[in-house]
Tab-separated table of C-alpha atoms and ligand atoms in Angstrom:
chain	number	residue	atom	x	y	z
A	4	MET	CA	-185.389	-19.856	40.436
A	5	LYS	CA	-184.745	-16.912	38.136
A	6	LEU	CA	-185.606	-13.374	39.131
A	7	HIS	CA	-186.779	-10.741	36.680
A	8	GLU	CA	-184.536	-7.830	35.767
A	9	TYR	CA	-186.613	-5.405	37.835
A	10	GLN	CA	-186.456	-7.684	40.884
A	11	SER	CA	-182.727	-8.249	40.508
A	12	LYS	CA	-182.032	-4.537	40.187
A	13	GLN	CA	-184.104	-3.811	43.278
A	14	LEU	CA	-181.959	-6.248	45.254
A	15	PHE	CA	-178.833	-4.652	43.799
A	16	ALA	CA	-180.071	-1.162	44.693
A	17	GLN	CA	-180.719	-2.236	48.299
A	18	ARG	CA	-176.985	-2.805	48.618
A	19	GLY	CA	-176.057	0.476	46.998
A	20	ILE	CA	-175.561	-0.440	43.351
A	21	PRO	CA	-176.660	2.550	41.269
A	22	ILE	CA	-179.647	1.876	38.995
A	23	LEU	CA	-181.964	4.195	37.091
A	24	LYS	CA	-185.487	5.064	38.148
A	25	GLY	CA	-188.196	2.895	36.725
A	26	LYS	CA	-191.453	1.007	37.223
A	27	VAL	CA	-193.185	-2.067	35.908
A	28	ALA	CA	-196.231	-1.829	33.630
A	29	THR	CA	-198.629	-4.478	32.371
A	30	THR	CA	-200.447	-2.264	29.850
A	31	ALA	CA	-199.320	0.266	27.257
A	32	GLN	CA	-201.316	2.990	29.010
A	33	GLU	CA	-199.497	2.322	32.270
A	34	ALA	CA	-196.181	2.435	30.404
A	35	ARG	CA	-197.170	5.838	29.029
A	36	ASP	CA	-198.025	7.158	32.511
A	37	ILE	CA	-194.692	5.987	33.875
A	38	ALA	CA	-192.864	7.586	30.949
A	39	VAL	CA	-194.627	10.906	31.670
A	40	GLU	CA	-193.561	10.620	35.299
A	41	LEU	CA	-189.953	9.957	34.264
A	42	GLY	CA	-189.814	12.891	31.856
A	43	GLY	CA	-190.461	11.184	28.505
A	44	ARG	CA	-187.099	9.691	27.499
A	45	VAL	CA	-187.266	6.086	28.628
A	46	VAL	CA	-186.330	2.560	27.711
A	47	VAL	CA	-189.123	-0.032	27.605
A	48	LYS	CA	-187.892	-3.511	28.495
A	49	SER	CA	-189.702	-6.833	28.321
A	50	GLN	CA	-189.637	-8.731	31.616
A	51	VAL	CA	-189.256	-12.371	30.675
A	52	LEU	CA	-187.052	-14.956	32.338
A	53	VAL	CA	-184.715	-15.425	29.413
A	54	GLY	CA	-181.596	-13.684	28.132
A	55	GLY	CA	-181.082	-11.943	24.808
A	56	ARG	CA	-184.180	-9.763	24.986
A	57	GLY	CA	-182.357	-6.893	23.310
A	58	LYS	CA	-181.514	-8.921	20.224
A	59	ALA	CA	-185.059	-10.271	20.074
A	60	GLY	CA	-186.449	-6.725	19.916
A	61	GLY	CA	-187.666	-6.796	23.507
A	62	VAL	CA	-185.779	-3.638	24.585
A	63	LYS	CA	-186.787	-0.351	22.943
A	64	LEU	CA	-185.752	3.254	23.459
A	65	ALA	CA	-188.485	5.886	23.444
A	66	LYS	CA	-188.032	9.636	23.132
A	67	SER	CA	-191.493	10.521	24.405
A	68	ALA	CA	-194.396	9.144	26.393
A	69	GLN	CA	-196.205	8.524	23.098
A	70	GLU	CA	-193.285	6.440	21.802
A	71	ALA	CA	-193.106	4.588	25.114
A	72	GLU	CA	-196.756	3.650	24.798
A	73	GLU	CA	-196.186	2.370	21.257
A	74	ALA	CA	-193.087	0.429	22.289
A	75	ALA	CA	-194.953	-1.150	25.208
A	76	GLN	CA	-197.842	-2.026	22.908
A	77	GLN	CA	-195.454	-3.898	20.612
A	78	ILE	CA	-193.403	-5.577	23.318
A	79	LEU	CA	-196.406	-6.711	25.367
A	80	GLY	CA	-197.632	-8.672	22.346
A	81	MET	CA	-194.313	-10.404	21.840
A	82	ASN	CA	-193.159	-13.920	22.453
A	83	ILE	CA	-189.469	-14.146	23.322
A	84	LYS	CA	-187.946	-17.599	22.943
A	85	GLY	CA	-191.324	-19.149	23.613
A	86	LEU	CA	-192.188	-16.935	26.578
A	87	PRO	CA	-195.091	-14.489	26.288
A	88	VAL	CA	-194.278	-10.982	27.543
A	89	ARG	CA	-196.729	-9.936	30.240
A	90	LYS	CA	-194.798	-7.103	31.870
A	91	VAL	CA	-192.471	-4.349	30.788
A	92	LEU	CA	-190.052	-2.317	32.853
A	93	VAL	CA	-190.075	1.370	31.974
A	94	ASP	CA	-186.767	2.891	33.030
A	95	GLU	CA	-185.155	6.286	32.557
A	96	ALA	CA	-183.019	6.033	29.443
A	97	ALA	CA	-179.260	6.151	29.819
A	98	GLU	CA	-176.786	7.707	27.426
A	99	ILE	CA	-174.190	5.031	27.099
A	100	LYS	CA	-170.486	5.632	26.566
A	101	HIS	CA	-169.237	2.154	27.353
A	102	GLU	CA	-170.669	-1.256	28.333
A	103	ILE	CA	-169.037	-3.593	30.869
A	104	TYR	CA	-169.944	-7.129	31.895
A	105	LEU	CA	-169.737	-8.001	35.608
A	106	GLY	CA	-171.032	-11.202	37.162
A	107	ILE	CA	-170.444	-13.779	39.865
A	108	THR	CA	-171.290	-17.467	39.734
A	109	ASN	CA	-170.180	-20.816	41.125
A	110	ASP	CA	-167.050	-22.373	39.687
A	111	ARG	CA	-167.719	-25.989	40.552
A	112	ALA	CA	-164.306	-27.214	39.448
A	113	ALA	CA	-162.554	-24.653	41.660
A	114	LYS	CA	-165.118	-25.138	44.466
A	115	LYS	CA	-165.315	-21.361	44.788
A	116	PRO	CA	-167.378	-18.505	43.480
A	117	VAL	CA	-165.791	-16.695	40.571
A	118	ILE	CA	-166.136	-13.084	39.481
A	119	ILE	CA	-166.339	-12.783	35.719
A	120	ALA	CA	-165.806	-9.430	34.037
A	121	SER	CA	-165.171	-7.939	30.650
A	122	GLY	CA	-164.512	-4.478	29.286
A	123	ALA	CA	-166.536	-5.490	26.232
A	124	GLY	CA	-169.938	-6.070	27.845
A	125	GLY	CA	-173.378	-5.896	26.286
A	126	VAL	CA	-175.462	-8.139	24.115
A	127	ASP	CA	-172.530	-9.871	22.369
A	128	ILE	CA	-170.809	-11.195	25.491
A	129	GLU	CA	-171.610	-14.849	24.707
A	130	GLU	CA	-170.000	-14.582	21.253
A	131	LEU	CA	-166.992	-12.809	22.740
A	132	ALA	CA	-166.461	-15.625	25.232
A	133	VAL	CA	-166.034	-17.947	22.236
A	134	SER	CA	-164.203	-15.703	19.762
A	135	ASP	CA	-161.839	-13.925	22.142
A	136	PRO	CA	-161.805	-15.590	25.575
A	137	SER	CA	-158.802	-13.518	26.651
A	138	LYS	CA	-161.192	-10.537	26.948
A	139	ILE	CA	-163.011	-12.312	29.791
A	140	ILE	CA	-161.429	-11.838	33.216
A	141	ARG	CA	-161.879	-14.311	36.073
A	142	GLU	CA	-161.166	-13.728	39.758
A	143	HIS	CA	-161.987	-16.389	42.333
A	144	VAL	CA	-163.439	-15.511	45.705
A	145	ASP	CA	-162.081	-17.462	48.639
A	146	PRO	CA	-165.094	-18.426	50.753
A	147	LEU	CA	-163.116	-18.029	53.990
A	148	LEU	CA	-161.406	-14.731	53.192
A	149	GLY	CA	-164.315	-13.216	51.309
A	150	PHE	CA	-164.025	-10.779	48.437
A	151	ARG	CA	-161.138	-8.342	49.020
A	152	GLU	CA	-160.856	-4.806	47.739
A	153	TYR	CA	-157.581	-5.477	45.966
A	154	GLN	CA	-159.383	-8.123	43.945
A	155	ALA	CA	-161.961	-5.609	42.763
A	156	ARG	CA	-159.112	-3.238	41.792
A	157	HIS	CA	-157.395	-6.087	40.009
A	158	VAL	CA	-160.546	-6.692	37.968
A	159	ALA	CA	-160.903	-2.942	37.269
A	160	ALA	CA	-157.332	-2.842	35.964
A	161	ALA	CA	-157.773	-5.990	33.881
A	162	ILE	CA	-160.844	-4.628	32.084
A	163	GLU	CA	-158.984	-1.330	31.575
A	164	LEU	CA	-161.538	0.698	33.468
A	165	PRO	CA	-160.517	4.389	33.641
A	166	ARG	CA	-159.082	5.254	37.086
A	167	GLU	CA	-161.770	7.774	37.941
A	168	HIS	CA	-164.326	4.934	38.125
A	169	TRP	CA	-162.336	2.526	40.293
A	170	LYS	CA	-163.746	3.659	43.607
A	171	THR	CA	-167.358	3.223	42.475
A	172	PHE	CA	-166.475	-0.009	40.703
A	173	VAL	CA	-165.048	-1.475	43.923
A	174	GLN	CA	-168.292	-0.561	45.713
A	175	ILE	CA	-170.425	-2.082	42.962
A	176	ALA	CA	-168.414	-5.315	42.743
A	177	THR	CA	-168.454	-5.670	46.543
A	178	ALA	CA	-172.206	-5.098	46.664
A	179	LEU	CA	-172.725	-7.615	43.862
A	180	VAL	CA	-170.783	-10.265	45.764
A	181	GLU	CA	-172.722	-9.426	48.949
A	182	THR	CA	-176.028	-9.799	47.103
A	183	TYR	CA	-174.874	-13.144	45.735
A	184	TRP	CA	-173.937	-14.455	49.200
A	185	ALA	CA	-176.925	-13.050	51.031
A	186	THR	CA	-179.504	-14.415	48.597
A	187	ASP	CA	-177.862	-17.838	48.134
A	188	ALA	CA	-177.695	-17.140	44.429
A	189	THR	CA	-175.990	-19.290	41.837
A	190	LEU	CA	-175.618	-16.298	39.533
A	191	ALA	CA	-175.687	-12.526	39.998
A	192	GLU	CA	-174.955	-10.537	36.887
A	193	ILE	CA	-174.899	-6.976	35.599
A	194	ASN	CA	-174.779	-6.775	31.809
A	195	PRO	CA	-174.322	-4.082	30.877
A	196	LEU	CA	-172.768	-2.093	33.692
A	197	VAL	CA	-172.415	1.170	31.817
A	198	ILE	CA	-170.301	4.283	31.912
A	199	THR	CA	-172.737	7.004	30.895
A	200	LYS	CA	-171.876	10.046	28.805
A	201	ASP	CA	-171.997	12.107	32.007
A	202	ASN	CA	-169.492	9.683	33.541
A	203	ARG	CA	-171.598	7.717	35.984
A	204	LEU	CA	-171.330	3.973	36.502
A	205	ILE	CA	-174.818	2.402	36.421
A	206	ALA	CA	-176.281	-1.125	36.343
A	207	LEU	CA	-178.578	-1.067	33.297
A	208	ASP	CA	-179.552	-4.727	33.404
A	209	GLY	CA	-179.642	-7.267	36.228
A	210	LYS	CA	-180.043	-10.980	36.515
A	211	ILE	CA	-180.142	-13.180	39.595
A	212	VAL	CA	-180.635	-16.942	39.686
A	213	LEU	CA	-181.403	-18.305	43.147
A	214	ASP	CA	-180.542	-21.753	44.427
A	215	ASP	CA	-183.893	-23.543	44.809
A	216	ASN	CA	-182.462	-25.690	47.584
A	217	ALA	CA	-181.792	-22.598	49.695
A	218	LEU	CA	-185.137	-20.904	49.081
A	219	TYR	CA	-186.572	-22.270	52.319
A	220	ARG	CA	-184.499	-19.729	54.210
A	221	HIS	CA	-185.542	-16.781	52.057
A	222	ALA	CA	-189.307	-16.471	52.377
A	223	ASP	CA	-189.146	-12.936	50.961
A	224	LEU	CA	-187.323	-14.074	47.834
A	225	ALA	CA	-189.500	-17.163	47.366
A	226	GLU	CA	-192.454	-14.787	47.180
A	227	MET	CA	-190.927	-13.142	44.143
A	228	ARG	CA	-191.610	-16.227	42.065
A	229	ASP	CA	-193.554	-15.334	38.950
A	230	LEU	CA	-196.049	-18.147	38.422
A	231	ASP	CA	-197.086	-16.658	35.068
A	232	GLU	CA	-193.620	-17.424	33.791
A	233	GLU	CA	-193.545	-21.020	34.859
A	234	SER	CA	-194.954	-23.920	32.880
A	235	SER	CA	-197.936	-25.530	34.610
A	236	GLN	CA	-195.896	-28.753	34.772
A	237	GLU	CA	-193.199	-27.049	36.829
A	238	THR	CA	-195.747	-25.559	39.236
A	239	GLU	CA	-197.462	-28.923	39.621
A	240	ALA	CA	-194.143	-30.728	40.145
A	241	ARG	CA	-193.141	-28.330	42.902
A	242	ARG	CA	-196.499	-28.773	44.629
A	243	PHE	CA	-195.841	-32.513	44.890
A	244	GLY	CA	-192.151	-32.198	45.780
A	245	LEU	CA	-190.968	-33.684	42.490
A	246	SER	CA	-187.795	-32.550	40.708
A	247	TYR	CA	-188.854	-32.091	37.101
A	248	VAL	CA	-186.997	-30.597	34.172
A	249	LYS	CA	-188.622	-30.604	30.762
A	250	LEU	CA	-186.445	-31.601	27.821
A	251	ASP	CA	-186.999	-31.880	24.077
A	252	GLY	CA	-187.252	-35.650	23.526
A	253	GLU	CA	-190.057	-38.189	23.281
A	254	ILE	CA	-189.422	-40.689	26.061
A	255	GLY	CA	-190.923	-39.647	29.365
A	256	CYS	CA	-188.799	-40.844	32.301
A	257	MET	CA	-190.004	-41.468	35.832
A	258	VAL	CA	-187.242	-42.493	38.195
A	259	ASN	CA	-186.519	-42.465	41.908
A	260	GLY	CA	-183.291	-40.703	42.793
A	261	ALA	CA	-181.506	-37.937	40.918
A	262	GLY	CA	-178.453	-40.003	40.071
A	263	LEU	CA	-180.519	-42.904	38.784
A	264	ALA	CA	-182.611	-40.443	36.771
A	265	MET	CA	-179.461	-39.081	35.114
A	266	GLY	CA	-178.248	-42.607	34.447
A	267	THR	CA	-181.613	-43.530	32.961
A	268	MET	CA	-181.512	-40.561	30.601
A	269	ASP	CA	-177.979	-41.463	29.544
A	270	ILE	CA	-178.887	-45.039	28.750
A	271	VAL	CA	-181.987	-43.957	26.805
A	272	LYS	CA	-179.682	-41.819	24.666
A	273	TYR	CA	-177.148	-44.637	24.435
A	274	PHE	CA	-179.780	-46.821	22.784
A	275	GLY	CA	-180.754	-44.077	20.344
A	276	GLY	CA	-183.728	-42.538	22.162
A	277	SER	CA	-184.269	-39.041	23.420
A	278	PRO	CA	-185.542	-38.276	26.944
A	279	ALA	CA	-188.534	-35.936	27.261
A	280	ASN	CA	-187.717	-34.970	30.808
A	281	PHE	CA	-185.744	-35.449	33.965
A	282	LEU	CA	-188.041	-36.516	36.766
A	283	ASP	CA	-187.033	-37.641	40.219
A	284	ILE	CA	-189.944	-38.796	42.369
A	285	GLY	CA	-187.610	-38.963	45.371
A	286	GLY	CA	-187.158	-41.607	48.011
A	287	GLY	CA	-190.189	-43.174	49.648
A	288	ALA	CA	-192.629	-41.771	47.090
A	289	GLN	CA	-196.250	-42.676	47.752
A	290	ALA	CA	-199.022	-43.300	45.275
A	291	ASP	CA	-200.149	-39.641	45.074
A	292	LYS	CA	-196.683	-38.522	44.020
A	293	VAL	CA	-196.467	-41.223	41.397
A	294	THR	CA	-199.868	-40.229	40.039
A	295	ALA	CA	-198.826	-36.587	39.823
A	296	ALA	CA	-195.585	-37.572	38.108
A	297	LEU	CA	-197.372	-39.588	35.428
A	298	ARG	CA	-199.887	-36.799	34.896
A	299	ILE	CA	-197.049	-34.301	34.419
A	300	ILE	CA	-195.159	-36.548	31.996
A	301	LEU	CA	-198.277	-37.267	29.942
A	302	SER	CA	-199.262	-33.606	29.701
A	303	ASP	CA	-196.286	-33.230	27.361
A	304	THR	CA	-197.852	-34.099	24.013
A	305	LYS	CA	-194.495	-35.015	22.496
A	306	VAL	CA	-194.170	-38.008	24.817
A	307	ASN	CA	-194.813	-41.227	22.898
A	308	ALA	CA	-193.350	-43.742	25.356
A	309	ILE	CA	-192.696	-43.809	29.082
A	310	LEU	CA	-189.888	-45.465	30.924
A	311	ILE	CA	-190.446	-46.060	34.623
A	312	ASN	CA	-187.283	-47.087	36.401
A	313	ILE	CA	-187.647	-47.732	40.119
A	314	PHE	CA	-185.000	-49.094	42.396
A	315	GLY	CA	-186.869	-49.926	45.560
A	316	GLY	CA	-184.845	-49.078	48.628
A	317	ILE	CA	-186.878	-46.791	50.846
A	318	THR	CA	-189.312	-46.490	47.969
A	319	ARG	CA	-191.568	-49.548	47.821
A	320	CYS	CA	-192.244	-51.028	44.409
A	321	ASP	CA	-195.829	-51.943	45.350
A	322	GLU	CA	-196.568	-48.310	46.320
A	323	VAL	CA	-195.251	-47.159	42.966
A	324	ALA	CA	-197.321	-49.789	41.183
A	325	ARG	CA	-200.439	-48.602	43.045
A	326	GLY	CA	-199.677	-45.032	42.009
A	327	ILE	CA	-199.385	-46.091	38.396
A	328	LEU	CA	-202.715	-47.910	38.552
A	329	ILE	CA	-204.481	-44.920	40.115
A	330	ALA	CA	-202.969	-42.624	37.496
A	331	LEU	CA	-204.066	-44.909	34.663
A	332	LYS	CA	-207.637	-44.894	35.941
A	333	GLU	CA	-207.549	-41.104	35.969
A	334	ILE	CA	-205.721	-40.539	32.715
A	335	ASN	CA	-206.863	-42.518	29.768
A	336	THR	CA	-203.710	-42.965	27.714
A	337	LYS	CA	-202.471	-45.158	24.905
A	338	VAL	CA	-198.826	-44.184	25.400
A	339	PRO	CA	-196.858	-47.416	25.863
A	340	MET	CA	-195.129	-47.797	29.227
A	341	VAL	CA	-192.064	-49.810	30.074
A	342	VAL	CA	-191.608	-50.589	33.740
A	343	ARG	CA	-188.557	-51.794	35.542
A	344	LEU	CA	-189.198	-52.397	39.212
A	345	VAL	CA	-186.482	-53.903	41.363
A	346	GLY	CA	-185.894	-53.981	45.103
A	347	THR	CA	-188.274	-53.720	48.032
A	348	ASN	CA	-191.604	-55.486	47.356
A	349	GLU	CA	-190.850	-55.968	43.676
A	350	GLU	CA	-192.891	-59.190	43.346
A	351	GLU	CA	-195.964	-57.489	44.791
A	352	GLY	CA	-195.368	-54.515	42.496
A	353	ARG	CA	-195.110	-56.698	39.422
A	354	ARG	CA	-198.185	-58.709	40.424
A	355	LEU	CA	-200.214	-55.498	40.728
A	356	LEU	CA	-199.122	-54.361	37.277
A	357	ALA	CA	-199.561	-57.756	35.612
A	358	ASP	CA	-203.003	-56.915	34.212
A	359	ALA	CA	-202.230	-53.297	33.400
A	360	ASN	CA	-200.919	-53.919	29.902
A	361	MET	CA	-197.399	-52.735	30.618
A	362	ILE	CA	-194.145	-53.753	29.076
A	363	THR	CA	-191.964	-55.108	31.855
A	364	ALA	CA	-188.210	-55.370	32.041
A	365	THR	CA	-185.702	-56.523	34.610
A	366	SER	CA	-182.445	-54.895	33.598
A	367	LEU	CA	-182.089	-51.181	32.880
A	368	ALA	CA	-180.514	-51.895	29.486
A	369	ASP	CA	-183.463	-54.084	28.561
A	370	ALA	CA	-185.942	-51.450	29.778
A	371	ALA	CA	-184.247	-48.643	27.863
A	372	GLN	CA	-184.132	-50.641	24.637
A	373	LYS	CA	-187.803	-51.539	24.955
A	374	ALA	CA	-188.716	-47.885	25.617
A	375	VAL	CA	-186.726	-46.712	22.578
A	376	LYS	CA	-188.399	-49.356	20.441
A	377	ALA	CA	-191.861	-48.360	21.706
A	378	SER	CA	-191.097	-44.708	21.052
A	379	LYS	CA	-190.109	-45.400	17.460
A	380	GLY	CA	-193.382	-47.244	16.957
B	1	GDP	P1	-180.740	-8.227	27.351
B	1	GDP	O1	-180.561	-8.164	25.864
B	1	GDP	O2	-181.838	-9.157	27.727
B	1	GDP	O3	-179.484	-8.520	28.081
B	1	GDP	O4	-181.251	-6.757	27.806
B	1	GDP	P2	-180.424	-5.477	28.319
B	1	GDP	O5	-181.189	-4.845	29.410
B	1	GDP	O6	-179.017	-5.808	28.643
B	1	GDP	O7	-180.474	-4.505	27.061
B	1	GDP	C1	-179.817	-4.828	25.854
B	1	GDP	C2	-179.076	-3.646	25.319
B	1	GDP	O8	-179.951	-2.541	25.112
B	1	GDP	C3	-177.987	-3.106	26.253
B	1	GDP	O9	-176.782	-3.799	26.117
B	1	GDP	C4	-177.870	-1.684	25.767
B	1	GDP	O10	-176.975	-1.587	24.672
B	1	GDP	C5	-179.264	-1.341	25.300
B	1	GDP	N1	-179.934	-0.513	26.324
B	1	GDP	C6	-180.579	-0.950	27.431
B	1	GDP	N2	-181.007	0.086	28.175
B	1	GDP	C7	-180.596	1.205	27.526
B	1	GDP	C8	-180.713	2.609	27.786
B	1	GDP	O11	-181.265	3.072	28.778
B	1	GDP	N3	-180.141	3.449	26.880
B	1	GDP	C9	-179.500	3.005	25.756
B	1	GDP	N4	-178.970	3.891	24.920
B	1	GDP	N5	-179.369	1.692	25.494
B	1	GDP	C10	-179.917	0.815	26.344
B	2	MN	MN1	-178.329	-7.658	29.426
């Protein structure tokens, strides 16, 4: 789950990371009022759960409350990478001397968190990582020892931060790591962390991505979820305990088990198809879950074939078949469906589906090929 910039910065501020004053507005008039309160010179920033807002025109400086209102008017009508802007953050404007990148994320290969930093932060950091990777500094955090001060100083030296800022930088880096641990985040990032013209170190932007699997122990953070920003499919999937990730392809996949779902997507691609989604209905799924899953898959209008791949262990094939039948009664669809049911109660499952006008398959390779064929008409 991604947090908005304003939410991330609030969490940073709670641990002592310096941020500028600001408030969220949903209308241009509100943005104007906030700008008046902050003294006129502000930056108006779209709050959408995607990076690169600056480059997309979603971050605008305003020299007066009037300009702030106009900027908010423009930004609130925008669509950034497919996401409509419904909120803006109006912050005091900073006078920037230098932009730094500072983040922490999981390094799966190293099995440790890693601090990533660069003296050349800002909106071009992704390009820099490709064109000049030596400008990106990495420092692993040992989970048993924790983040040590000398490591923060090492990072400060490596990004050639002027000495006078080291003390504050150590505090900021330590607080960032603490935020990351305490929230069970998979990413906590400040880009840019700026040195202002009056020589302060301030977090101008913030981004936190939380681990969904740890959200159950952070009721306060779970509440920060912005339902406006989520597709209705994602909301629906969560309600039924389904893991669903929308992709760009045409073949809707319904599978039990995350590993099998990945394998199914791979084999669809292997035979020249393109998966429309990842969907794991989980072990022991009952008819209601299966119905919800089919409804979610079919709500994607790009889907022109469905591949259902069930390996019945704890999950019973007859339960899945019943779910499919209920769903088909509810949703009138002409999208062809290929079903592979093997394992517990497979005969009963197949018998139930016999009259349902489905394409059946026994091996996964066979099923995938049939789904690709159906998808290509
Ligand atoms: P992002 O593009 O989504 O990462 O949005 P950011 O919040 O990082 O803003 C993008 C860029 O806008 C920053 O790298 C800054 O260069 C600039 N910017 C953001 N806030 C301010 C501000 O208060 N003053 C000035 N001068 N520039 C700002
Ligand atoms: Mn940024």
